[in-house]
Amino acid sequence: MSGAERFEAFEDDLPEHPGGRAGARPSGQGGPGALVGLPGRGGGEPAGPPPDPPDLPDPSDPRDLPDPSDPRDPAAPPAVLEHGVLRSLLGAWALAACSAREAAAVEEHLRGCGACADEARRLRGAVGLLRRPESLDLDPALRARVLDGCLERRPPRIPVPAWAKPYDAETARLDALLQDFEDAEWHAPVRLCWSGSGGAATRRTTVAGVIADLLAVDGVVAVALGLPDPPGPARVPATAPGARTEARGRTVRFPPTRSVRAPWRDQAHAIVRSVSFTGGGTDDSEGRTPLSYGDVTLPLRDALLHRAFACWMRGEDIADAVDYPYEPPSPRHLHRMIDLTARMLPGALAAHRRAGTAAPGPRRHLVAAGEPGRSLRLEIEGAGGGEWLIALDSPAAVGSADHEVAHAVLDGVEFCRLAAGRLAPEDAAVGRSGDREAIRDVLLAAASLSRM
């Protein structure tokens, strides 16, 4: 079969090439995107939406008319090129990347060259296999969605208690982020921030160091559940979270490496399994067990929720260090974290007042435990938001709308970052009304929670 016959054999199955013998294709039909979805030999789905139609020249303006010698003019005669040059242009021609004159010259050459016609057919077929590149990274929330779908069809015999689900979800999200890290990423520098007694405080570590800190502090919950303390260099006395982090730093002789991921992940799985068996899937049994958590005593459910909050924030720190996106928790889990922070504010505010860093409440407003007192209405906007009445004068007082003296409005994620020490109180975007001093004290109290 001659080159002309071979070219004609598949020419009818292909869209007109821009600038070919029959002229340019209609606006919005040409280009590489149209070639990917060929119904004939190329096959495949279109790679994307067609391009916008080009601006047409204005016939009344001579400046807009094409120059007959312009190689982009479809009506221009084919270029006279050597065989080797034309053969080198076949790939560009198949992708519709040639100029109009080059395309016309290639198509004219294919009529008389059987070898080039065969090569052109193979290249046009290969174009149909091209696809728009897609990210190979899995959605961090995919695991949670798959599990939710499975559990809707077949509930587990021993379900995870609702109060433990945020910890289960956040440790899974962070583990998904870590699974493809190379050695260089495990040693990427990370800057941890919190609100110290003298203002903002920072500490430099690495991605592996962050996971080692999580391993050590999660050990507070593990020990309370009767599980072994973290093995190896992370083993420190069972005490307050901050003290465990400092003790780990004193006892570790070498910087942690990627090997810290396995014990952290195994400990997280063991904690979730333990609360699932002992808690029986309810919110009224094991979750109420008191746990010494630094300067405060929290129910086990709140301690585990606090660890979920810390895991989210540490995940953000790691993602920022490796320049990777990291989304906030799901709205229902975020609401639980905000609720825990709001419930801890009266105690943090009382600690500030004892330390002399907060304005003392007027004596006439001090009330007995369980009685209503001066209150601040904390309104959290966005996913997981809501309203809370914060008792200002005593942690044992009850927030009351009748005794409301101030109103503060914050975004939910921004409020959490304030409580984690990632945002200074003076930098928080807060809508304020009422007693400004009370609002300032509550913001400072929220930032002080980052020391935990």
Coordinates of C-alpha atoms in Angstrom, one line a residue:
M1 CA 0.0 0.0 0.0
S2 CA 1.4 3.4 -0.9
G3 CA 1.9 6.2 1.5
A4 CA -1.1 8.1 0.1
E5 CA -3.4 5.0 0.5
R6 CA -2.2 4.5 4.1
F7 CA -2.8 8.1 5.0
E8 CA -6.3 8.1 3.4
A9 CA -7.1 4.8 5.3
F10 CA -7.1 6.5 8.7
E11 CA -7.5 10.2 7.7
D12 CA -11.3 10.0 7.8
D13 CA -11.3 8.7 11.4
L14 CA -9.3 11.7 12.6
P15 CA -10.4 15.2 13.2
E16 CA -9.2 17.8 10.8
H17 CA -5.8 19.1 11.8
P18 CA -5.7 22.9 12.4
G19 CA -4.3 24.4 9.3
G20 CA -4.8 21.2 7.2
R21 CA -6.1 20.8 3.7
A22 CA -9.7 21.3 4.6
G23 CA -9.0 24.4 6.8
A24 CA -9.0 24.8 10.6
R25 CA -11.5 23.0 12.7
P26 CA -14.4 25.0 14.2
S27 CA -13.6 27.1 17.2
G28 CA -13.3 25.2 20.4
Q29 CA -12.7 21.8 18.7
G30 CA -9.0 21.7 17.9
G31 CA -5.9 21.4 20.0
P32 CA -4.4 18.5 21.9
G33 CA -7.5 18.1 24.1
A34 CA -9.6 17.1 21.1
L35 CA -7.1 14.5 19.9
V36 CA -7.1 12.7 23.3
G37 CA -10.7 11.7 22.9
L38 CA -10.6 10.3 19.3
P39 CA -13.4 7.8 18.7
G40 CA -11.4 5.8 16.3
R41 CA -7.9 4.4 16.8
G42 CA -6.9 6.8 19.6
G43 CA -10.0 6.1 21.9
G44 CA -10.3 7.4 25.4
E45 CA -12.3 10.1 27.0
P46 CA -11.7 13.9 26.5
A47 CA -8.9 15.1 28.7
G48 CA -10.7 18.3 29.6
P49 CA -13.1 21.0 28.5
P50 CA -12.5 22.6 25.0
P51 CA -10.6 25.8 25.0
D52 CA -12.4 29.2 24.7
P53 CA -13.0 30.2 21.0
P54 CA -10.3 32.6 19.8
D55 CA -11.0 36.3 19.0
L56 CA -11.9 36.7 15.3
P57 CA -10.3 39.5 13.3
D58 CA -12.3 42.5 12.4
P59 CA -12.7 42.7 8.6
S60 CA -13.2 46.5 8.7
D61 CA -9.7 46.9 10.3
P62 CA -6.8 46.1 7.9
R63 CA -4.5 45.6 10.9
D64 CA -6.6 42.6 12.0
L65 CA -6.3 40.8 8.6
P66 CA -3.7 38.0 8.5
D67 CA -0.6 38.5 6.5
P68 CA -0.5 36.0 3.6
S69 CA 3.1 35.2 4.4
D70 CA 2.2 34.6 8.1
P71 CA 3.0 30.9 8.9
R72 CA 0.0 30.8 11.3
D73 CA -2.4 31.6 8.4
P74 CA -4.3 28.3 7.5
A75 CA -4.4 29.4 3.9
A76 CA -0.6 29.8 3.6
P77 CA 1.1 27.2 1.3
P78 CA 2.8 24.2 2.9
A79 CA 6.4 24.7 4.0
V80 CA 9.1 23.0 1.9
L81 CA 11.0 20.8 4.3
E82 CA 13.4 17.9 4.0
H83 CA 12.4 14.3 4.8
G84 CA 14.3 14.2 8.1
V85 CA 12.8 17.4 9.3
L86 CA 9.3 16.2 8.4
R87 CA 9.8 12.9 10.2
S88 CA 11.0 14.8 13.3
L89 CA 7.8 16.8 13.2
L90 CA 5.5 13.7 13.3
G91 CA 5.2 13.8 17.2
A92 CA 4.4 17.5 17.3
W93 CA 1.9 16.9 14.4
A94 CA 0.1 14.1 16.3
L95 CA -0.3 16.4 19.3
A96 CA -1.5 19.3 17.1
A97 CA 1.5 21.3 18.2
C98 CA 2.7 22.3 14.7
S99 CA 2.1 25.6 13.0
A100 CA -0.4 25.6 10.1
R101 CA 2.3 25.5 7.4
E102 CA 4.2 22.7 9.2
A103 CA 1.0 20.7 9.6
A104 CA 0.2 21.1 5.9
A105 CA 3.7 20.1 4.9
V106 CA 3.6 17.0 7.1
E107 CA 0.2 15.9 5.7
E108 CA 1.4 16.4 2.2
H109 CA 4.5 14.3 2.9
L110 CA 2.4 11.5 4.4
R111 CA 0.7 11.0 1.1
G112 CA 3.9 9.9 -0.5
C113 CA 5.9 8.2 2.3
G114 CA 4.5 4.9 3.6
A115 CA 7.0 4.7 6.5
C116 CA 6.0 8.1 7.8
A117 CA 2.3 7.3 7.4
D118 CA 2.7 4.2 9.5
E119 CA 4.6 6.2 12.2
A120 CA 1.9 8.9 12.1
R121 CA -0.8 6.3 12.7
R122 CA 1.1 4.9 15.7
L123 CA 1.6 8.3 17.2
R124 CA -2.0 9.3 16.7
G125 CA -3.0 6.1 18.5
A126 CA -0.6 6.9 21.3
V127 CA -2.1 10.3 21.8
G128 CA -5.4 8.6 22.7
L129 CA -3.7 7.0 25.7
L130 CA -2.7 10.4 27.2
R131 CA -4.7 11.5 30.2
R132 CA -4.6 14.6 32.4
P133 CA -2.1 13.9 35.3
E134 CA -3.9 13.1 38.5
S135 CA -2.5 13.3 42.1
L136 CA -1.3 10.0 43.5
D137 CA -1.9 11.2 47.1
L138 CA -4.9 9.6 48.8
D139 CA -7.4 11.9 50.5
P140 CA -6.5 11.9 54.2
A141 CA -10.2 11.6 55.0
L142 CA -10.6 8.5 52.8
R143 CA -10.1 6.0 55.7
A144 CA -12.8 7.7 57.8
R145 CA -15.3 7.6 54.9
V146 CA -14.6 4.0 54.0
L147 CA -15.0 3.0 57.7
D148 CA -18.2 5.0 58.0
G149 CA -19.6 3.3 54.9
C150 CA -18.7 -0.2 56.2
L151 CA -20.1 0.4 59.7
E152 CA -23.4 1.6 58.2
R153 CA -23.8 -1.8 56.6
R154 CA -22.4 -3.9 59.4
P155 CA -21.9 -2.4 62.9
P156 CA -18.9 -3.8 64.8
R157 CA -19.4 -6.2 67.6
I158 CA -17.3 -3.9 69.9
P159 CA -17.8 -0.3 68.6
V160 CA -15.5 2.6 69.4
P161 CA -17.1 4.9 71.9
A162 CA -18.2 8.2 70.5
W163 CA -15.8 10.1 72.8
A164 CA -12.8 8.1 71.5
K165 CA -13.6 8.6 67.8
P166 CA -11.9 12.0 67.4
Y167 CA -8.6 10.5 68.7
D168 CA -9.0 7.5 66.4
A169 CA -9.6 9.8 63.4
E170 CA -6.8 12.3 64.1
T171 CA -4.2 9.6 64.7
A172 CA -5.2 7.9 61.5
R173 CA -5.0 11.2 59.5
L174 CA -1.6 11.9 60.8
D175 CA -0.4 8.4 60.1
A176 CA -1.6 8.7 56.5
L177 CA 0.4 11.9 56.2
L178 CA 3.5 10.2 57.5
Q179 CA 3.4 6.9 55.5
D180 CA 5.2 8.2 52.4
F181 CA 7.8 10.4 54.1
E182 CA 11.4 9.9 53.1
D183 CA 14.3 10.3 55.5
A184 CA 14.8 13.9 54.5
E185 CA 11.2 14.8 55.4
W186 CA 11.5 13.0 58.8
H187 CA 14.4 15.3 59.6
A188 CA 12.7 18.5 58.3
P189 CA 12.8 21.2 61.0
V190 CA 9.6 22.0 62.9
R191 CA 9.0 25.0 65.1
L192 CA 6.6 24.3 68.0
C193 CA 4.9 27.3 69.7
W194 CA 2.9 27.7 72.9
S195 CA 2.1 30.5 75.4
G196 CA 4.5 30.5 78.2
S197 CA 4.3 32.4 81.5
G198 CA 6.4 35.2 80.1
G199 CA 4.7 35.3 76.7
A200 CA 5.2 33.3 73.5
A201 CA 7.6 30.4 73.7
T202 CA 9.1 28.2 70.9
R203 CA 11.1 25.1 70.5
R204 CA 12.8 23.7 67.5
T205 CA 12.6 20.0 66.7
T206 CA 12.1 17.7 63.7
V207 CA 9.2 15.8 62.3
A208 CA 10.4 12.7 64.0
G209 CA 10.8 14.7 67.2
V210 CA 7.2 15.8 67.0
I211 CA 6.0 12.1 66.8
A212 CA 8.3 11.2 69.7
D213 CA 6.6 14.0 71.8
L214 CA 3.2 12.6 70.9
L215 CA 4.3 9.1 71.8
A216 CA 5.6 10.3 75.2
V217 CA 2.5 12.4 76.1
D218 CA 0.0 9.9 74.8
G219 CA 1.7 7.6 77.3
V220 CA -0.2 9.4 80.1
V221 CA -3.5 8.0 78.7
A222 CA -1.8 4.6 78.0
V223 CA -0.6 4.2 81.6
A224 CA -4.1 5.2 82.9
L225 CA -5.6 2.4 80.8
G226 CA -3.1 -0.2 82.2
L227 CA -1.0 -0.3 79.0
P228 CA 2.8 -0.2 79.0
D229 CA 4.6 3.1 78.9
P230 CA 6.2 3.9 75.5
P231 CA 9.3 1.7 75.1
G232 CA 12.8 2.8 74.3
P233 CA 14.1 6.3 74.6
A234 CA 10.6 7.8 74.9
R235 CA 10.1 6.0 78.3
V236 CA 9.8 8.7 81.0
P237 CA 8.0 8.8 84.4
A238 CA 4.2 8.9 84.2
T239 CA 3.5 12.6 85.1
A240 CA 2.1 15.7 83.6
P241 CA 2.2 16.1 79.8
G242 CA 4.6 19.0 79.8
A243 CA 6.9 17.3 82.2
R244 CA 7.0 14.1 80.1
T245 CA 8.1 16.2 77.1
E246 CA 10.9 17.8 79.0
A247 CA 12.0 14.5 80.5
R248 CA 12.0 12.9 77.1
G249 CA 14.3 15.7 75.9
R250 CA 16.7 15.1 78.8
T251 CA 16.8 11.3 78.4
V252 CA 17.1 11.0 74.6
R253 CA 20.8 10.8 73.6
F254 CA 20.2 10.7 69.8
P255 CA 17.7 12.6 67.6
P256 CA 14.6 10.4 66.8
T257 CA 14.3 8.9 63.4
R258 CA 11.5 7.5 61.3
S259 CA 11.6 4.4 63.5
V260 CA 9.5 6.3 66.0
R261 CA 6.4 6.0 63.8
A262 CA 5.7 2.3 64.5
P263 CA 5.6 2.6 68.3
W264 CA 3.5 5.7 68.2
R265 CA 1.0 4.1 65.8
D266 CA 0.9 0.8 67.8
Q267 CA 0.3 2.8 71.0
A268 CA -2.6 4.7 69.4
H269 CA -4.2 1.5 68.2
A270 CA -3.8 -0.1 71.6
I271 CA -5.4 2.9 73.3
V272 CA -8.4 2.8 70.9
R273 CA -8.8 -1.0 71.4
S274 CA -8.6 -0.7 75.1
V275 CA -11.3 2.0 75.5
S276 CA -13.5 0.1 73.0
F277 CA -13.3 -3.1 75.2
T278 CA -13.5 -1.4 78.6
G279 CA -15.9 1.4 77.6
G280 CA -18.4 -1.0 76.0
G281 CA -19.2 1.6 73.3
T282 CA -21.1 3.9 75.8
D283 CA -20.4 7.4 77.1
D284 CA -21.3 6.5 80.7
S285 CA -18.7 4.0 81.9
E286 CA -15.0 4.0 81.4
G287 CA -15.0 7.5 79.9
R288 CA -15.7 9.1 83.3
T289 CA -12.6 7.6 85.0
P290 CA -10.6 10.6 86.4
L291 CA -7.1 11.0 85.1
S292 CA -4.4 13.2 86.5
Y293 CA -3.5 15.4 83.6
G294 CA -0.9 17.9 84.7
D295 CA -2.3 20.6 87.0
V296 CA -5.8 19.4 86.4
T297 CA -7.8 16.2 86.7
L298 CA -9.8 15.3 83.6
P299 CA -12.2 12.4 82.9
L300 CA -10.6 9.9 80.6
R301 CA -12.9 11.0 77.7
D302 CA -11.7 14.6 78.0
A303 CA -8.0 13.5 78.2
L304 CA -8.3 11.5 75.1
L305 CA -10.2 14.3 73.3
H306 CA -7.3 16.6 74.3
R307 CA -4.9 14.2 72.8
A308 CA -6.9 14.3 69.6
F309 CA -6.7 18.1 69.6
A310 CA -2.9 17.9 70.1
C311 CA -2.6 15.3 67.3
W312 CA -4.4 17.7 64.9
M313 CA -2.2 20.6 65.8
R314 CA 1.0 18.6 65.6
G315 CA -0.2 17.3 62.2
E316 CA -0.5 20.9 61.1
D317 CA 3.0 21.7 62.3
I318 CA 4.4 18.8 60.4
A319 CA 2.4 19.6 57.2
D320 CA 3.6 23.2 57.3
A321 CA 7.2 21.9 57.7
V322 CA 7.0 19.8 54.5
D323 CA 4.7 22.2 52.6
Y324 CA 1.7 19.9 52.5
P325 CA -2.1 20.8 52.9
Y326 CA -3.8 19.5 56.1
E327 CA -7.4 20.0 56.7
P328 CA -9.2 20.6 60.1
P329 CA -11.1 17.8 61.7
S330 CA -14.6 16.9 60.7
P331 CA -17.2 19.4 62.0
R332 CA -18.6 17.0 64.8
H333 CA -15.1 16.2 66.0
L334 CA -14.1 19.9 65.9
H335 CA -17.2 20.8 67.9
R336 CA -16.1 18.4 70.6
M337 CA -12.7 19.9 70.8
I338 CA -14.1 23.5 71.0
D339 CA -16.5 22.3 73.7
L340 CA -13.7 20.9 75.8
T341 CA -11.7 24.1 75.4
A342 CA -14.7 26.2 76.4
R343 CA -15.3 24.0 79.5
M344 CA -11.7 24.4 80.6
L345 CA -11.7 28.2 80.3
P346 CA -13.1 29.0 83.8
G347 CA -10.4 26.9 85.5
A348 CA -7.6 28.5 83.3
L349 CA -9.1 32.0 84.1
A350 CA -9.0 31.3 87.9
A351 CA -5.4 30.2 87.6
H352 CA -4.6 33.5 85.8
R353 CA -6.3 35.4 88.6
R354 CA -4.3 33.5 91.3
A355 CA -1.1 34.3 89.4
G356 CA -2.0 38.0 89.3
T357 CA -2.1 38.2 85.5
A358 CA -5.9 38.6 85.2
A359 CA -8.2 41.4 86.5
P360 CA -9.7 40.3 89.8
G361 CA -13.5 39.9 89.7
P362 CA -15.5 42.3 91.9
R363 CA -16.1 40.7 95.3
R364 CA -19.8 41.3 95.1
H365 CA -20.0 39.0 92.1
L366 CA -18.3 36.0 93.7
V367 CA -20.9 33.3 94.1
A368 CA -21.1 29.9 95.6
A369 CA -20.5 26.7 93.7
G370 CA -23.3 25.9 91.3
E371 CA -24.8 29.4 91.4
P372 CA -25.0 31.7 88.4
G373 CA -22.4 34.5 88.1
R374 CA -20.9 37.0 85.7
S375 CA -20.6 35.4 82.3
L376 CA -19.1 35.9 78.9
R377 CA -21.0 34.6 75.8
L378 CA -18.4 32.9 73.6
E379 CA -19.8 32.5 70.0
I380 CA -17.8 30.3 67.7
E381 CA -18.6 30.6 64.0
G382 CA -18.0 28.1 61.2
A383 CA -18.0 24.3 61.1
G384 CA -18.3 22.8 64.6
G385 CA -19.3 26.1 66.1
G386 CA -21.9 27.1 68.7
E387 CA -22.3 29.3 71.8
W388 CA -21.0 28.8 75.3
L389 CA -21.5 30.9 78.5
I390 CA -18.1 31.2 80.3
A391 CA -18.2 31.8 84.1
L392 CA -15.8 34.6 84.8
D393 CA -15.6 34.8 88.6
S394 CA -15.2 31.1 89.7
P395 CA -14.7 27.8 88.0
A396 CA -17.5 26.3 90.1
A397 CA -20.0 29.0 89.1
V398 CA -22.5 28.5 86.3
G399 CA -22.6 30.6 83.2
S400 CA -25.8 32.6 83.0
A401 CA -27.4 34.6 80.2
D402 CA -29.0 36.9 82.9
H403 CA -25.5 37.8 84.1
E404 CA -23.9 38.2 80.7
V405 CA -21.3 41.1 80.7
A406 CA -19.4 40.5 77.5
H407 CA -19.8 38.8 74.1
A408 CA -16.9 37.5 72.0
V409 CA -17.1 36.1 68.5
L410 CA -14.4 34.0 66.9
D411 CA -13.9 31.5 64.0
G412 CA -13.8 27.9 65.2
V413 CA -10.4 27.0 63.7
E414 CA -8.9 30.3 64.8
F415 CA -10.1 29.7 68.3
C416 CA -8.5 26.3 68.4
R417 CA -5.2 27.8 67.1
L418 CA -5.4 30.4 69.9
A419 CA -5.8 27.6 72.5
A420 CA -2.9 25.7 70.9
G421 CA -0.5 28.7 71.1
R422 CA -0.3 29.1 67.3
L423 CA -2.0 32.5 67.5
A424 CA -1.3 35.3 69.9
P425 CA -4.4 36.7 71.7
E426 CA -3.7 40.2 70.3
D427 CA -3.6 38.8 66.8
A428 CA -6.9 37.0 67.0
A429 CA -9.8 38.3 64.9
V430 CA -12.4 38.8 67.6
G431 CA -15.8 40.5 67.5
R432 CA -16.2 42.2 70.9
S433 CA -19.0 43.8 72.8
G434 CA -19.4 44.5 76.5
D435 CA -16.6 44.3 79.1
R436 CA -13.4 44.5 77.2
E437 CA -11.2 43.5 80.1
A438 CA -13.2 40.3 80.6
I439 CA -12.8 39.4 76.9
R440 CA -9.0 40.0 77.2
D441 CA -8.8 37.8 80.2
V442 CA -10.6 35.0 78.5
L443 CA -8.4 35.2 75.4
L444 CA -5.3 35.0 77.6
A445 CA -6.8 32.1 79.5
A446 CA -7.4 30.3 76.2
A447 CA -3.8 30.8 75.1
S448 CA -2.5 29.5 78.4
L449 CA -4.1 26.1 77.7
S450 CA -1.4 25.5 75.1
R451 CA 1.1 24.7 78.0
M452 CA -0.7 21.4 78.3

